Amino acid sequence: MTEKKPIKTTIPEHEVMKPGHLACQGCGASLAMRYATKAIEGEAMFTLPACCWSVIDGPFPYSSLGLPLLHMAFEAAGATASGIRAALNMLGQKKVKVIAWGGDGGTFDIGFQAISGAAERDEDILYICYDNEAYMNTGIQRSSATPYGAWTTTTPVKHFEKRPKKDMVEIMAAHKIPYVANVSVAYPEDFVKKVQKALSMEGFKFIHAFAPCPSGWKIKPEDTIKIAKLAVQSKIFPLYEVEYGVKYNLTVKVPNPVPVLDYLKLQGRFRHLTEEEINIIQKGTDENWDLLMKKLENK
Amino acid sequence: MRKLLMGNHAISVGATLSRVQVIAAYPITPQTQVVEMLSEIVADGKLNAEFIKVESEHSAMAACIGASTTGARAFTATSAQGLLLMHELLHWAAHGRLPIVMANVNRAVAPGWTIWTDQNDSLSQRDTGWIQFYVADNQEVLDTIILGYKLAEKVHLPVMVNLDAFVLSHTYEAVEVPDQEKVDAFLPPFNPEWKMDVKNPRAFGGLTSSDVYMEFQYNHHEAMEQSKKVIAETCGEFEKIFGRKYGLLEEYRMEDSEYVMVTSGTISKTSRIVVDELREKGVKIGILRVRTFRPFPGEEIAAALAGKKKAFVIDRNISYGKSGIFYDEIKGALYNKGMNLPLFGFVIGLGGRDVTPAHLHEIVDYGMKHDRPTEEIIWMGVKK
């Protein structure tokens, strides 16, 4: 018998999240939380607006997060986190990190004002948006994070989503806050490193986490990572970071990009798309990438 | 120390003396001096607090909820549209059993745009589970902020202190400003049993099933009911230290009265002129001011009205399709007491229209001339 080599992990081994959470199989949002909490060194508190995680955490009196957590109204995460931050400062607990954790609905749409306010005030908090590209908790309705071409229950096949996804990362970068980054559940090392970096900085940090939703995207639960990886490799979801709104850095290079079709064809939500529409997505993806490359020159 | 203060400054001084730790507020006429004065006090280091200059009233209440759940004494102030924007989170704060104190300057609701006073903004928050006080002078404004924290932190409920726009908010009155030491003796630092704590991680406000939700509501209601007793207790403690007496209700020349004007807010003070004049003429009339609207002192009102000949409820508010709101609540409180005194409901002064002694005389005259009201609303001064 050959001796087994010990597995060398490149992300922290300790687990913060407890077993017993209520996420669906293959849920990107639960993986995202697992990676994010692994990255926390020291003490932290969370607030959650209404989102899948309002359910995932578990029913009263249970909680699977393993950290203090304030559930909050849909549009209120940015302001609630500001209040927690202020209270901790007053109680001599400046070192305790405050993390707001919201879905794309609570971040891109209804919570947008409170997030923009907190970012503009440069509150010392980390906001992480786990983006599954629609209102999944209510049963797959489109949000402003839903990409062009996608089916949702409010953008049915005959009338699929016609608008491009709102570029939240660029909007947040425009607030000139210390740190903004894209992360993906398919790239845990990059994910953890960015959360660690964000938590080491003072001021408002925004992290946008790509989190596939098997039931909402009509994908196999076992394909979550594969699809998240293809989103990066097809240049649809570039992994980059922006410091102070100007300093751009691509953290995962894409030397051998794949066509967007490879990413789209595994997902039931894009099944209806014709070649023409896929070309529109390819063109838009290339244009966005070229624009990003120009910003990357500004190092 | 006696100082000349406008109502908005009385709020700010009350919050400062209460040593609030987190203030989150958004400016709105006629509350703006509260935001201005407190931001200066905090910036000057005269109050050790964090002032979050939020981008909306919704965010003001959200920040207060975050701060209060984390264990800090939180304060905000608003008015009218701002209060309405907070509505969702008023429920959240109350269900969360958070002892936040908020001053609300009673302003009528748009459209049409108006900045003048009436009580529809706060009365439409009736069922959010907040304790609601309606105050009548600037001394009471200041005192009720301090009293409010003591009460809120005892019963784990948020407290809303309502004052009339301009009539109080912008009117200067002599106010006795208590010494900080005395306030500290009355109001110890906020130290809640349950709070967000890294040493004891828990989730607040999580998913509930119908198996537990109703018990939370029952407990909330019980706390509200209990708070009637606690208000009396707290007012007693306050009187011992500061020498000023407050309660659920306030009576004026009620002892031998046959007729009663039932009022709230500053109309109560204008009514004193009318009552004094009528007493000169031998009319046995008094004033029952409803200072506490939630919890509703129905029993106490019924007791105060027992044996009286008639009562005239004066509402600077309206529930459309029903009546004045205080009138409605009081009428309901009397029913099961078997009380059948003629109760007249007057609606007056909406949108800040002046309420003068002449109007109040007219109200009393009307009540005297009629055996019983035939309408749910007797409109005063409306141009029909």
XYZ file of C-alpha atoms in Angstrom, chain B residues 70-309:
240
model
C -25.370 45.852 19.827
C -25.954 47.418 23.254
C -25.663 51.174 22.709
C -28.227 53.791 23.730
C -29.633 55.026 20.425
C -31.530 58.180 19.524
C -33.190 59.700 16.509
C -35.647 62.450 15.706
C -37.949 62.970 12.766
C -41.279 64.281 11.540
C -44.130 63.525 9.140
C -42.830 62.046 5.857
C -39.692 60.897 7.641
C -41.691 59.024 10.229
C -43.820 57.483 7.492
C -40.699 56.317 5.650
C -39.569 54.624 8.883
C -42.840 52.775 9.289
C -41.532 49.299 8.439
C -38.647 49.672 10.837
C -40.831 51.042 13.619
C -42.340 47.577 13.709
C -38.846 46.094 13.549
C -37.571 48.142 16.485
C -40.610 47.307 18.592
C -40.691 43.584 17.709
C -36.960 43.555 18.398
C -37.863 44.972 21.839
C -35.276 47.708 21.456
C -35.336 50.680 23.861
C -34.770 53.344 21.216
C -36.109 56.815 21.997
C -37.276 59.021 19.147
C -38.607 62.547 19.120
C -41.246 63.140 16.477
C -42.282 66.657 15.647
C -45.933 66.294 14.698
C -46.367 67.623 11.174
C -49.247 67.073 8.789
C -48.801 64.632 5.925
C -48.497 65.540 2.216
C -49.875 66.068 -0.336
C -50.393 68.944 -0.508
C -47.038 69.838 0.871
C -47.256 71.257 4.342
C -44.866 71.707 7.237
C -47.462 72.688 9.839
C -48.701 70.632 12.714
C -51.213 67.874 13.170
C -50.949 64.394 14.641
C -51.703 62.143 11.701
C -48.047 61.247 11.179
C -47.581 59.606 14.574
C -51.131 58.372 15.069
C -50.845 56.375 11.864
C -47.964 54.542 13.622
C -50.397 53.481 16.357
C -50.041 49.744 15.848
C -46.271 49.561 15.454
C -45.856 48.687 19.127
C -44.119 51.874 20.253
C -44.944 53.672 23.464
C -46.273 57.092 22.434
C -46.272 60.269 24.492
C -47.843 63.587 23.454
C -46.279 66.474 25.320
C -47.564 69.997 25.911
C -44.577 72.245 26.732
C -40.817 72.369 26.276
C -40.047 71.365 29.850
C -42.059 68.243 29.243
C -40.207 67.679 25.951
C -36.845 67.608 27.715
C -38.068 65.609 30.700
C -39.866 63.018 28.577
C -36.727 62.213 26.589
C -34.916 61.367 29.844
C -37.962 59.607 31.291
C -38.369 57.832 27.969
C -34.984 56.096 28.197
C -35.580 55.027 31.780
C -38.943 53.578 30.814
C -37.810 52.062 27.496
C -34.886 50.255 29.082
C -37.117 48.867 31.854
C -39.827 47.449 29.598
C -37.711 46.790 26.455
C -39.913 48.885 24.207
C -39.149 51.894 22.038
C -40.558 55.283 23.012
C -41.813 58.041 20.713
C -42.057 61.550 22.159
C -44.433 63.671 20.065
C -44.546 67.440 20.079
C -46.452 69.925 17.945
C -44.581 71.413 15.001
C -43.668 75.087 15.469
C -46.103 75.592 18.354
C -43.492 73.769 20.446
C -40.628 72.863 18.131
C -39.848 76.487 17.278
C -41.249 78.296 20.328
C -38.895 79.404 23.068
C -39.914 78.716 26.645
C -38.110 78.838 29.972
C -36.952 75.314 30.706
C -35.310 73.997 33.851
C -32.286 72.066 32.583
C -31.394 69.429 35.155
C -27.837 68.834 36.350
C -25.996 65.994 34.642
C -25.301 64.350 38.026
C -29.001 64.210 38.793
C -29.786 62.718 35.388
C -26.998 60.173 35.853
C -28.472 59.217 39.224
C -31.880 58.745 37.591
C -30.716 57.057 34.384
C -27.882 54.527 34.760
C -25.824 53.454 31.711
C -27.595 51.156 29.255
C -26.625 47.569 29.948
C -29.062 45.203 28.237
C -29.333 41.565 29.178
C -29.486 40.520 25.519
C -27.308 42.058 22.865
C -25.053 41.169 19.945
C -22.036 39.730 21.675
C -18.986 38.076 20.141
C -18.598 36.024 23.322
C -22.116 34.670 23.005
C -23.013 34.552 19.307
C -26.742 34.517 18.671
C -29.074 35.395 15.833
C -31.588 38.195 16.401
C -34.847 38.439 14.493
C -34.491 35.163 12.605
C -37.020 32.960 10.914
C -40.009 32.058 13.089
C -42.854 29.624 12.539
C -46.442 30.038 13.647
C -45.424 27.854 16.558
C -43.623 30.766 18.259
C -44.620 33.970 16.457
C -47.841 34.462 18.401
C -46.061 34.180 21.753
C -43.705 36.973 20.720
C -46.755 39.136 20.024
C -48.347 38.155 23.330
C -45.174 39.108 25.186
C -44.968 42.387 23.314
C -48.527 43.251 24.266
C -47.969 42.210 27.879
C -44.899 44.460 28.044
C -47.005 47.315 26.703
C -49.709 46.661 29.301
C -47.096 46.415 32.061
C -45.569 49.669 30.955
C -48.604 51.560 32.314
C -47.508 50.611 35.801
C -43.876 51.266 34.947
C -44.736 54.731 33.609
C -46.335 55.569 36.970
C -43.318 54.150 38.849
C -40.801 55.922 36.639
C -42.651 59.217 36.878
C -42.604 58.793 40.659
C -38.821 58.296 40.653
C -38.480 61.279 38.351
C -40.555 63.493 40.632
C -38.432 62.572 43.642
C -35.245 63.687 41.919
C -36.445 66.554 39.732
C -39.634 67.692 41.473
C -41.773 67.631 38.345
C -44.833 65.421 38.145
C -45.912 63.455 35.069
C -48.178 60.490 34.460
C -50.345 58.703 31.932
C -52.825 61.576 32.012
C -52.804 65.134 33.248
C -55.804 66.706 34.927
C -56.588 70.410 35.164
C -59.392 71.703 37.409
C -61.061 68.302 37.203
C -61.933 67.819 40.915
C -65.520 69.104 40.922
C -65.967 69.397 37.173
C -69.150 68.401 35.384
C -67.800 68.982 31.896
C -64.472 67.833 30.542
C -62.360 68.889 27.597
C -60.270 65.892 26.561
C -57.126 67.074 24.804
C -53.584 66.229 23.777
C -50.521 68.272 22.867
C -50.413 72.061 23.051
C -54.168 72.494 22.612
C -54.269 71.379 26.253
C -52.471 74.547 27.287
C -54.697 76.832 25.216
C -57.676 75.066 26.772
C -56.557 76.209 30.224
C -57.330 79.805 29.272
C -60.811 78.757 28.206
C -61.411 76.686 31.324
C -60.230 79.500 33.584
C -62.585 81.940 31.839
C -65.532 79.560 32.056
C -64.825 78.819 35.698
C -65.036 82.553 36.360
C -68.568 82.368 34.986
C -69.379 79.406 37.211
C -69.139 76.652 34.598
C -67.741 73.545 36.236
C -65.326 72.438 33.578
C -61.882 70.824 33.562
C -59.308 69.348 31.216
C -58.180 65.752 30.877
C -55.006 65.676 28.828
C -54.061 62.340 27.291
C -50.280 62.384 27.644
C -49.824 58.674 26.915
C -51.505 57.293 23.817
C -49.814 53.872 23.769
C -50.223 52.062 26.051
C -53.730 53.476 25.933
C -54.911 54.500 29.408
C -58.523 53.478 28.781
C -59.238 52.444 32.386
C -57.752 55.648 33.718
C -59.699 57.801 31.259
C -62.924 56.003 32.143
C -62.210 56.569 35.842
C -61.496 60.254 35.241
C -64.724 60.690 33.247
C -66.916 58.688 35.647
C -69.753 60.807 36.980
C -69.160 63.683 34.566
C -72.045 65.150 32.603
